[in-house]
Short mmCIF file of N, CA and C in Angstrom, two decimals:
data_model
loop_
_atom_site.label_atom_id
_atom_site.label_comp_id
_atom_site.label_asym_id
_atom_site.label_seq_id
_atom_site.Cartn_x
_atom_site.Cartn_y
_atom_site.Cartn_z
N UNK B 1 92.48 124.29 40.00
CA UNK B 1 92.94 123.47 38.89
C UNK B 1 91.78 122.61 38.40
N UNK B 2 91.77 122.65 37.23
CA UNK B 2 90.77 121.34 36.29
C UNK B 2 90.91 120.55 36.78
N UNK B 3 89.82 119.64 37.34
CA UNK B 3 90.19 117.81 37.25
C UNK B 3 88.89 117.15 36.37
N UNK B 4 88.56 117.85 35.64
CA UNK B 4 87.10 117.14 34.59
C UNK B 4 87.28 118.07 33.41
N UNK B 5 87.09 117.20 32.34
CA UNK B 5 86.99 118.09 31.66
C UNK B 5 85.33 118.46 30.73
N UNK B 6 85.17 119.45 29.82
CA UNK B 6 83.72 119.79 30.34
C UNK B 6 82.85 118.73 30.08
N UNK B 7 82.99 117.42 29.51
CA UNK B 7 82.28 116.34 28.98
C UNK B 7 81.83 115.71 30.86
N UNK B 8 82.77 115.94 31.42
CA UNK B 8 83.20 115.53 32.92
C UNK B 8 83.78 113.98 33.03
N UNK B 9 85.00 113.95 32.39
CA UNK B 9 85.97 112.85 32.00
C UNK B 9 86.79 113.51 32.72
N UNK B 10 87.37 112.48 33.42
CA UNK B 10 88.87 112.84 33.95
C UNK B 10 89.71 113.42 32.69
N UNK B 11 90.86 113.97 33.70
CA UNK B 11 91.66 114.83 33.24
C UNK B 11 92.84 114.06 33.04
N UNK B 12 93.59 114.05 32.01
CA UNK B 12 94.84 113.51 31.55
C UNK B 12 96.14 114.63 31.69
N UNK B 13 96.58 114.96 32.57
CA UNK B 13 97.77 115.88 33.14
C UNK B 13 98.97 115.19 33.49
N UNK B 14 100.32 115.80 33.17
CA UNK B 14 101.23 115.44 33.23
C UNK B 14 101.63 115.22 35.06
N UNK B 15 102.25 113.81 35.15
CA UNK B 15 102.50 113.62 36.61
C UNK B 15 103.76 114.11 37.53
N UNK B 16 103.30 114.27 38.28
CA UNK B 16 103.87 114.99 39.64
C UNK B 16 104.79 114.17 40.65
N UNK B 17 105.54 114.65 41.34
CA UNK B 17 106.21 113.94 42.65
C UNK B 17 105.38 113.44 43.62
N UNK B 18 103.99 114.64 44.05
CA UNK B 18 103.16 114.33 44.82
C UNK B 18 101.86 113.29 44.46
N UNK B 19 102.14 112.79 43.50
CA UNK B 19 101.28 111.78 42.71
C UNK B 19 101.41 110.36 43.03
N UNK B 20 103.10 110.56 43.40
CA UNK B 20 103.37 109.18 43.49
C UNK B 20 102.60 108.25 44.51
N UNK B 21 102.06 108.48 45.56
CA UNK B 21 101.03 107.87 46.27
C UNK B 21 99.66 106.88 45.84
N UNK B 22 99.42 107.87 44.79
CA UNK B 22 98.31 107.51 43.90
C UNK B 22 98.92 106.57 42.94
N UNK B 23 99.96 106.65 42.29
CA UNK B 23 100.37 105.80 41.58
C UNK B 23 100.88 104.68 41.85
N UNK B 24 101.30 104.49 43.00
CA UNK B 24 102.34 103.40 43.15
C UNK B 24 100.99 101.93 43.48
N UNK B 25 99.67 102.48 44.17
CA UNK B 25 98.68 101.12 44.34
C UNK B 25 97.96 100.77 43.01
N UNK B 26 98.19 101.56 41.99
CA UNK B 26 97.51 101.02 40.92
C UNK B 26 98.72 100.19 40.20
N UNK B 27 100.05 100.77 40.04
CA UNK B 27 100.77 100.00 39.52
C UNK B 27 100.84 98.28 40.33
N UNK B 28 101.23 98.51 42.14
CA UNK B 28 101.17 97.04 42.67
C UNK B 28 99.86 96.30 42.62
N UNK B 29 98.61 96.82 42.49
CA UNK B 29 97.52 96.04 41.99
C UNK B 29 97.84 95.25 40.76
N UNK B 30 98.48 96.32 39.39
CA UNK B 30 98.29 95.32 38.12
C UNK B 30 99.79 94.26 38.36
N UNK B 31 100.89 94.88 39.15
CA UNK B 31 101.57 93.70 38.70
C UNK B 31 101.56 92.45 39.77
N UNK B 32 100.62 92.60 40.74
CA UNK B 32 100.66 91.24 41.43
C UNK B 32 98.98 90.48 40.91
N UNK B 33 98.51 91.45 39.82
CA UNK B 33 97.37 90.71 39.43
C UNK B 33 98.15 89.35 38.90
N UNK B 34 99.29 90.02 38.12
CA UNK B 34 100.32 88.78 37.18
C UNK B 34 99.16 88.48 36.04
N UNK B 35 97.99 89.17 35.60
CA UNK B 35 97.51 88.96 34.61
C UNK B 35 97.81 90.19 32.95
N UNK B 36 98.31 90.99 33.54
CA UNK B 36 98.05 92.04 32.61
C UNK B 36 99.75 92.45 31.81
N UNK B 37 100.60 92.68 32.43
CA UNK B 37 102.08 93.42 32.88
C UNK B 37 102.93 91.87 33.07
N UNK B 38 104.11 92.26 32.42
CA UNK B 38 104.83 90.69 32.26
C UNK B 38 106.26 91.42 33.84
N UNK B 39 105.67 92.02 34.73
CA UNK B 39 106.93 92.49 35.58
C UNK B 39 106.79 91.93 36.83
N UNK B 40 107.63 91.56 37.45
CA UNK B 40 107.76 90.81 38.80
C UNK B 40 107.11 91.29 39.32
N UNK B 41 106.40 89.94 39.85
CA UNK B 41 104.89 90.52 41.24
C UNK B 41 105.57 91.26 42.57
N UNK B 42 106.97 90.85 42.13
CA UNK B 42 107.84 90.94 43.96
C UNK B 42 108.51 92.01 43.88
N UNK B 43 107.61 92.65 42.90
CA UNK B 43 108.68 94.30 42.81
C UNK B 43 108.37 95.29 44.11
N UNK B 44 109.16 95.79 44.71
CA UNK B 44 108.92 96.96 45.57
C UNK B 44 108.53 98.22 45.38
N UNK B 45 108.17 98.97 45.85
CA UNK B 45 107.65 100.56 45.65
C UNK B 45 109.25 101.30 45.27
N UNK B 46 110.04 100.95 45.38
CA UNK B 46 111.11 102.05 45.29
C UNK B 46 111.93 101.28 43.93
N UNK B 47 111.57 99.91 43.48
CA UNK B 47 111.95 99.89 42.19
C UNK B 47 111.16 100.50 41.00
N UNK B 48 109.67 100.09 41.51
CA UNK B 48 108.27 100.67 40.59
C UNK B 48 108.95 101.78 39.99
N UNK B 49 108.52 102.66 41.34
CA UNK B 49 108.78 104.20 40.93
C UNK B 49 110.17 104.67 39.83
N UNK B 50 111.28 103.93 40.41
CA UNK B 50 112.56 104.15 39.61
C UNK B 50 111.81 103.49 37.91
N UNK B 51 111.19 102.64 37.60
CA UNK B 51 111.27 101.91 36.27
C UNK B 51 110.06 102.68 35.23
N UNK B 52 109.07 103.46 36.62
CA UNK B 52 108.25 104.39 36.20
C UNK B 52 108.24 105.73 36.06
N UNK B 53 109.00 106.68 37.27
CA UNK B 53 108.70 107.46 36.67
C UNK B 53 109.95 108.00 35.86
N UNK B 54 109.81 107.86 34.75
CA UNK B 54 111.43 108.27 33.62
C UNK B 54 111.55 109.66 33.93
N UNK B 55 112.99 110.33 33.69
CA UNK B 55 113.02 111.48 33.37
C UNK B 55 112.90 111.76 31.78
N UNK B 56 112.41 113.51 31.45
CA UNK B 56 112.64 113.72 29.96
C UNK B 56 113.42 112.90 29.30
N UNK B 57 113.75 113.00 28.13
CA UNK B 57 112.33 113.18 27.10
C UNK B 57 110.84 112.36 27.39
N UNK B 58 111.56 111.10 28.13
CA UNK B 58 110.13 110.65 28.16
C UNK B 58 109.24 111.06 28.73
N UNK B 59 107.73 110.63 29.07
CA UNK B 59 106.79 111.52 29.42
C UNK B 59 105.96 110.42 30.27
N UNK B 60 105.35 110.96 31.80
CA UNK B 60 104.60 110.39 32.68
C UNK B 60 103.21 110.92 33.01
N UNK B 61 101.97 110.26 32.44
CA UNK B 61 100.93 111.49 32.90
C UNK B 61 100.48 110.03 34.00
N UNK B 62 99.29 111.01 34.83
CA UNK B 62 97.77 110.77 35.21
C UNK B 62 96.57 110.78 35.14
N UNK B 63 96.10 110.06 35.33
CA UNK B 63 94.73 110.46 34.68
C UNK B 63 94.15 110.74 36.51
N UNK B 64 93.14 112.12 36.66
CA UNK B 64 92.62 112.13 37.44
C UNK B 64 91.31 112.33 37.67
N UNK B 65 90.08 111.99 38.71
CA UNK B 65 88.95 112.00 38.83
C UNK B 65 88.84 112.87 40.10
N UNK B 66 88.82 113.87 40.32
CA UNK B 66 88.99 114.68 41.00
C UNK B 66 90.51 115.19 41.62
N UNK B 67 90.61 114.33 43.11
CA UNK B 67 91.72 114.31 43.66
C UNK B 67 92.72 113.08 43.70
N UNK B 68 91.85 111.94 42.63
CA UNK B 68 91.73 110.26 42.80
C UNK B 68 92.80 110.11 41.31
N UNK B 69 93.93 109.91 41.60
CA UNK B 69 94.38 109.13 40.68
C UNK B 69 93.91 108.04 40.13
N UNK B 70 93.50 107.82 38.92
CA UNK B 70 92.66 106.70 38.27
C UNK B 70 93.40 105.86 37.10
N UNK B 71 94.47 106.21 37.23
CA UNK B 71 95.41 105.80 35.23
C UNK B 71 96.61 106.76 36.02
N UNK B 72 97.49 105.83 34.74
CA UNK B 72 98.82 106.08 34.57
C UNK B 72 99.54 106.18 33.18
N UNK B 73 100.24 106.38 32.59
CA UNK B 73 100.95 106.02 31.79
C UNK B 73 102.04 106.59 31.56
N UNK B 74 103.15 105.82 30.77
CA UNK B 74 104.63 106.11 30.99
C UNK B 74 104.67 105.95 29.26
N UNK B 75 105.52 106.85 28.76
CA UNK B 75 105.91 106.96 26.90
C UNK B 75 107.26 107.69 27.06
N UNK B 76 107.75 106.41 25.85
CA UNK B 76 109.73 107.14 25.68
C UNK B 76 109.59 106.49 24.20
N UNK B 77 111.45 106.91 24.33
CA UNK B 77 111.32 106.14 23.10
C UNK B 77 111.94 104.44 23.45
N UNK B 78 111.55 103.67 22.25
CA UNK B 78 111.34 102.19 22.10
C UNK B 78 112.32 101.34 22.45
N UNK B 79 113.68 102.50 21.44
CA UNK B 79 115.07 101.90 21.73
C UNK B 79 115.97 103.02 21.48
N UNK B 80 117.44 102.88 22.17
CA UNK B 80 118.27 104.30 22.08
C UNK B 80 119.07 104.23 20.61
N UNK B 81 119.30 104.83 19.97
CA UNK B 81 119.76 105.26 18.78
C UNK B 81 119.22 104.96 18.12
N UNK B 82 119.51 103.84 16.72
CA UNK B 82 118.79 103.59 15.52
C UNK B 82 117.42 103.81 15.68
N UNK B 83 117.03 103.19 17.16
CA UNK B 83 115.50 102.39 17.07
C UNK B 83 114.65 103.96 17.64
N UNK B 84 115.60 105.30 18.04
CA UNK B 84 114.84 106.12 18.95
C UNK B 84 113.67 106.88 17.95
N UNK B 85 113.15 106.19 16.88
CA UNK B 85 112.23 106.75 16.22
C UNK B 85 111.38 106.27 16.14
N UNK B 86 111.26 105.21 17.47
CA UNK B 86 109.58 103.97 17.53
C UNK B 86 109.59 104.93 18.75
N UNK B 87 108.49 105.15 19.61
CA UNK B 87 107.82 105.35 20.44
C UNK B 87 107.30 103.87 20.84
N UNK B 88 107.36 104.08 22.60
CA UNK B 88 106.33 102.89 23.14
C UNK B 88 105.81 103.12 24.23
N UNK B 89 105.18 102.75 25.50
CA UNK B 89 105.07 103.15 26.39
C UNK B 89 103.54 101.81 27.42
N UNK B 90 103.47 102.06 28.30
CA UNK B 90 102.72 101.54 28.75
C UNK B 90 101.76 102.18 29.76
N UNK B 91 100.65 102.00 30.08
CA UNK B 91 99.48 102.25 30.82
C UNK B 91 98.33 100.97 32.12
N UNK B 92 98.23 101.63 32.86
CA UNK B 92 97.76 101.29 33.52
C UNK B 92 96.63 101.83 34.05
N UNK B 93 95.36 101.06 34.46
CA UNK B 93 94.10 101.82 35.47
C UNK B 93 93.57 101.19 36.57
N UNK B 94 93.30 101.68 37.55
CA UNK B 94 92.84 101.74 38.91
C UNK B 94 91.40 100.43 38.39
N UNK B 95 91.85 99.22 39.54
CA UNK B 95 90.55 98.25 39.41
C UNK B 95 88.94 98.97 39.11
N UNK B 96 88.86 100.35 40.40
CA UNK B 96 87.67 101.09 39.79
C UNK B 96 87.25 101.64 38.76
N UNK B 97 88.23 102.16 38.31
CA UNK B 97 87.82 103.26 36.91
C UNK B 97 87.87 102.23 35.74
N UNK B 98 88.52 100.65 35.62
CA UNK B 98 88.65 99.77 34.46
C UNK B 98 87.20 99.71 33.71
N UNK B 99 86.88 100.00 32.58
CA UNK B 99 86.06 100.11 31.83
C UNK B 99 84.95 101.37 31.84
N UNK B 100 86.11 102.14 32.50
CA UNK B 100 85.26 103.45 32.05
C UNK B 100 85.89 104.35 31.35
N UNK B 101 86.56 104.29 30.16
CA UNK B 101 87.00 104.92 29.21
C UNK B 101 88.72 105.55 29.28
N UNK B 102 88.95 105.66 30.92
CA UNK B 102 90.52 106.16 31.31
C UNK B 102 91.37 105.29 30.46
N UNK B 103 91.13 103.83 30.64
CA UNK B 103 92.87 103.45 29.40
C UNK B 103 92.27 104.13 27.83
N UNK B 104 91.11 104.47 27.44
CA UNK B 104 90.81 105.19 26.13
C UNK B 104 91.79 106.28 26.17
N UNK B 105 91.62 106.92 27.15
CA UNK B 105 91.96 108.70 27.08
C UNK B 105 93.65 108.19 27.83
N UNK B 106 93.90 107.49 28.45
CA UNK B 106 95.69 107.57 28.39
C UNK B 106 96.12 107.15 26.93
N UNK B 107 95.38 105.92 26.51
CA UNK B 107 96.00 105.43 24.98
C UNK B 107 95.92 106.87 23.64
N UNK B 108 95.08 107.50 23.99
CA UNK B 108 95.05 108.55 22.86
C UNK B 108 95.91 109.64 23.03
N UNK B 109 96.07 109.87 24.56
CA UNK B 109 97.27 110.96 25.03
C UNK B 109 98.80 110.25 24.60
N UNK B 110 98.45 109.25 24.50
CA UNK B 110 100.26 108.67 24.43
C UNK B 110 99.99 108.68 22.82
N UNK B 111 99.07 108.28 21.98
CA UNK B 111 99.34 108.66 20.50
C UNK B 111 99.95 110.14 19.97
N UNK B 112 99.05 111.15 21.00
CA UNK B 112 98.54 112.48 20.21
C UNK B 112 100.19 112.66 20.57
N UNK B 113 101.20 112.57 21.65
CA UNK B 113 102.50 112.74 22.57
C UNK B 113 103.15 112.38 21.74
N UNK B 114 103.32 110.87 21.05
CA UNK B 114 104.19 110.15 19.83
C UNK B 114 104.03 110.98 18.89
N UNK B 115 102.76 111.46 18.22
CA UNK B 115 102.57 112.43 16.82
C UNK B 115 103.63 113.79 17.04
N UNK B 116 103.01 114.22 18.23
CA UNK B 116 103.45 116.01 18.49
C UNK B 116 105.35 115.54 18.42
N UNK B 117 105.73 114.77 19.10
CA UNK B 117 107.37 114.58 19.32
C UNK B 117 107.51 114.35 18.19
N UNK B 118 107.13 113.84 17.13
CA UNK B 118 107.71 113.85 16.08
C UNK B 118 108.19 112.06 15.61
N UNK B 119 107.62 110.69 16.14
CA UNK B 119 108.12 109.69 16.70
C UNK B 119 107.07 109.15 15.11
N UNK B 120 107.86 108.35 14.14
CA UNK B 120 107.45 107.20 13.27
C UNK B 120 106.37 106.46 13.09
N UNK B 121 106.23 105.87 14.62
CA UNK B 121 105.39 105.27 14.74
C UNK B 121 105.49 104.59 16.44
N UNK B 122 104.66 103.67 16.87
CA UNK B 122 104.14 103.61 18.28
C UNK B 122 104.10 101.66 18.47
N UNK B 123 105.03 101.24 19.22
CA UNK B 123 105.22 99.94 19.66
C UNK B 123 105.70 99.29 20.51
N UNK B 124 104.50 98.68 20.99
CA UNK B 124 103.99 97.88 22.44
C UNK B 124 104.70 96.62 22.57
N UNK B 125 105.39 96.27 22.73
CA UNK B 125 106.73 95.32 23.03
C UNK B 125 105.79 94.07 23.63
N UNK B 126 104.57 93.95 24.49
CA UNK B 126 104.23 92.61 25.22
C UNK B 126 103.00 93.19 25.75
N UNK B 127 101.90 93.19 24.87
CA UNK B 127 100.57 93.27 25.00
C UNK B 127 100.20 91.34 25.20
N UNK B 128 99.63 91.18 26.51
CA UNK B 128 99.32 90.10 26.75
C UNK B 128 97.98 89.36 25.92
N UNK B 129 98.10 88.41 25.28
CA UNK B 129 97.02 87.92 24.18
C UNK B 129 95.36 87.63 24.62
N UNK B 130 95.58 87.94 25.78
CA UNK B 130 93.93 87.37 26.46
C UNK B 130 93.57 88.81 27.27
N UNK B 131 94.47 89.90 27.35
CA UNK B 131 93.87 91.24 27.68
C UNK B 131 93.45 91.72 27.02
N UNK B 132 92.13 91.19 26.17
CA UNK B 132 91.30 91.55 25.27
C UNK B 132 90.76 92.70 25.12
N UNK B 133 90.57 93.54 26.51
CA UNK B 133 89.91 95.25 26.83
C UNK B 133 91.06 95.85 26.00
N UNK B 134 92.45 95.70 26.22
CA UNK B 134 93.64 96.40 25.48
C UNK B 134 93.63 96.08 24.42
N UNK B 135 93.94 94.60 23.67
CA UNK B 135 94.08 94.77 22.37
C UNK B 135 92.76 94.86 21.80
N UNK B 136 91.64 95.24 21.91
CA UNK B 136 90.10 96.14 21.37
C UNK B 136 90.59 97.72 21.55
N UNK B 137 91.04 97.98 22.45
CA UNK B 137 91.47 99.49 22.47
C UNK B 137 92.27 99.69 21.57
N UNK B 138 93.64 99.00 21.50
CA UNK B 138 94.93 99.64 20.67
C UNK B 138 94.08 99.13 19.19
N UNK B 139 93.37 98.19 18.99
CA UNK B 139 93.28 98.23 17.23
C UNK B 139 92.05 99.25 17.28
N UNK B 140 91.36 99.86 17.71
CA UNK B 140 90.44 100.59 17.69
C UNK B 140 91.16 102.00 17.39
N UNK B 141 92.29 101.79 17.60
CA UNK B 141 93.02 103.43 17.31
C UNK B 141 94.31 103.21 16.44
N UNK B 142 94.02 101.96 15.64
CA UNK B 142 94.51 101.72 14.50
C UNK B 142 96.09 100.80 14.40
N UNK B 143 96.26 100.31 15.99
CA UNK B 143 97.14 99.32 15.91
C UNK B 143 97.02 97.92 15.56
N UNK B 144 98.45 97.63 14.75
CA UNK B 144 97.78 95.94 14.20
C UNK B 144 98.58 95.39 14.91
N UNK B 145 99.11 93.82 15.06
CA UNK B 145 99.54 93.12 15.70
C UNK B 145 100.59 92.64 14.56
N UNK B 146 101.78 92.58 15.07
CA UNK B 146 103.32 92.14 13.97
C UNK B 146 103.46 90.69 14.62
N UNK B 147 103.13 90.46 15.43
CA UNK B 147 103.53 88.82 15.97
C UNK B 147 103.36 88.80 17.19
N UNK B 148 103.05 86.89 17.54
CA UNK B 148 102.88 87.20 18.85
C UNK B 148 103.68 86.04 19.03
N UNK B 149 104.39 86.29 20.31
CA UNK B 149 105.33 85.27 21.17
C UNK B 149 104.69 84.04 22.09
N UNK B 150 104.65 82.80 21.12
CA UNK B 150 103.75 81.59 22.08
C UNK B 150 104.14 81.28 23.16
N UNK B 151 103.50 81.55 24.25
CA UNK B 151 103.67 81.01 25.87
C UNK B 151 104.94 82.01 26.47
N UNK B 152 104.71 83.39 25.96
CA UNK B 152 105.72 83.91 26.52
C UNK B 152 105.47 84.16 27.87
N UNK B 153 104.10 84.31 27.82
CA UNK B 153 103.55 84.71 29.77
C UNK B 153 102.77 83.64 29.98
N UNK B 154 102.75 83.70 31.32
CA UNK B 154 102.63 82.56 32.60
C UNK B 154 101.67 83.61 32.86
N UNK B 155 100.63 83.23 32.75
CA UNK B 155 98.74 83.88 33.18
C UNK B 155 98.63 82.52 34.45
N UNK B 156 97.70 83.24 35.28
CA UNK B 156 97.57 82.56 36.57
C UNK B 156 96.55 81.77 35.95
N UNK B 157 95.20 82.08 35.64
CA UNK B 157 94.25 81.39 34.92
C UNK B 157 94.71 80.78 33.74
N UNK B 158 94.92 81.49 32.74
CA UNK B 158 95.23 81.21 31.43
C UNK B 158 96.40 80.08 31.15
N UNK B 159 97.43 79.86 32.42
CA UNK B 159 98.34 79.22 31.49
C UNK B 159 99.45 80.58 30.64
N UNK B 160 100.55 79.59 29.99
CA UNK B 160 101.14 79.85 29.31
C UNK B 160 100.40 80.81 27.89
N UNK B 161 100.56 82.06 27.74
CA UNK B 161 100.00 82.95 26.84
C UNK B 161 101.07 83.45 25.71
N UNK B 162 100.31 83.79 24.77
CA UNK B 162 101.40 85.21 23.68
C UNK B 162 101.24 86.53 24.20
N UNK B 163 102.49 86.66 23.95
CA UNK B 163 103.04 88.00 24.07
C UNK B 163 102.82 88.73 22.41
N UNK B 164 101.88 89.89 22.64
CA UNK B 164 101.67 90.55 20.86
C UNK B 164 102.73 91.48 20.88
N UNK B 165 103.42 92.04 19.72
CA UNK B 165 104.14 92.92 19.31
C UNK B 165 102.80 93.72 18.44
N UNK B 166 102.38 95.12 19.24
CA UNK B 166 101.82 95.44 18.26
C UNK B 166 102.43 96.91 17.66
N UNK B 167 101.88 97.42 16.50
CA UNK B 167 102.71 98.32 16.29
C UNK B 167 101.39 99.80 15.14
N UNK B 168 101.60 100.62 15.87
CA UNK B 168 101.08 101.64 14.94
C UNK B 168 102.20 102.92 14.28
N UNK B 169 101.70 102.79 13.06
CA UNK B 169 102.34 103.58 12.26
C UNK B 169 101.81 105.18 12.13
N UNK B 170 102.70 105.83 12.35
CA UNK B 170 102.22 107.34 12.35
C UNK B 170 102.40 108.44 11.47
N UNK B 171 103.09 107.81 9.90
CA UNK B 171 103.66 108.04 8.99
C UNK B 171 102.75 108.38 7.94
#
């Protein structure tokens, strides 16, 4: 099986049962960072997994560097009925691989995923206002920001932060 592709970038493949290993320390890294992810630091491995990995329609990849899970990301839709024509989803990467292009290549797999399904447009419910690596990524691939929620998150450093609503249109 591929795990590079020929540039020798990890591989963005849809995730597995046997993955979950790999996934579950990158997810409890970001949410007891309490800097990134607005979800209880005191979450357990057997809620994670239930809140992560969705069944169809929605969609769960990995990003991998050989045998090394490096990224995550989870895409559904936004809201059930009226709203099931926003797409949203969220991503995550391994403390190592952070700034080496993996949240690039999950954020573009969850666009190209929203386009192919057929989904309106693409919106991020609580992009934290001082995770500056993310919101440089999402407007770099053409998301703007609809509002942001003052002091919705409790940042360990930061204090009280906004929460952005951002939103890309695929129309």
């Amino acid at each position: 099986m591929r795990r590079r592709d020929a540039g020798g970038e990890p591989v963005i493949r849809e995730a597995r049962d046997e993955d979950w290993p790999g996934i579950w320390p990158i997810i409890h890294d970001v949410v007891t960072e309490q800097r990134t992810f607005p979800y209880d630091p005191a979450m357990g491995e057997r809620d994670a997994r239930r809140m992560w990995l969705l069944a169809p329609p929605a969609r769960v990849v990995v990003a991998m560097d050989g045998d090394r899970v490096t990224g995550t990301a989870t895409m559904y839709a936004n809201r059930p009925g009226p709203g099931s024509h926003v797409a949203s989803g969220s991503l995550m990467v391994a403390k190592e691989a952070r700034g080496t292009g993996v949240g690039r290549q999950l954020a573009t797999d969850l666009v190209g995923w929203a386009r192919r399904s057929g989904f309106a447009a693409i919106q991020f419910n609580a992009v934290v206002e001082v995770n500056v690596a993310a919101i440089r990524l999402y407007e770099s691939l053409g998301f703007v920001t609809l509002g942001t929620a003052p002091g919705a998150f409790r940042h360990p450093v930061a204090g009280d932060v906004g929460l952005r609503i951002m939103w890309l249109d695929l129309r």
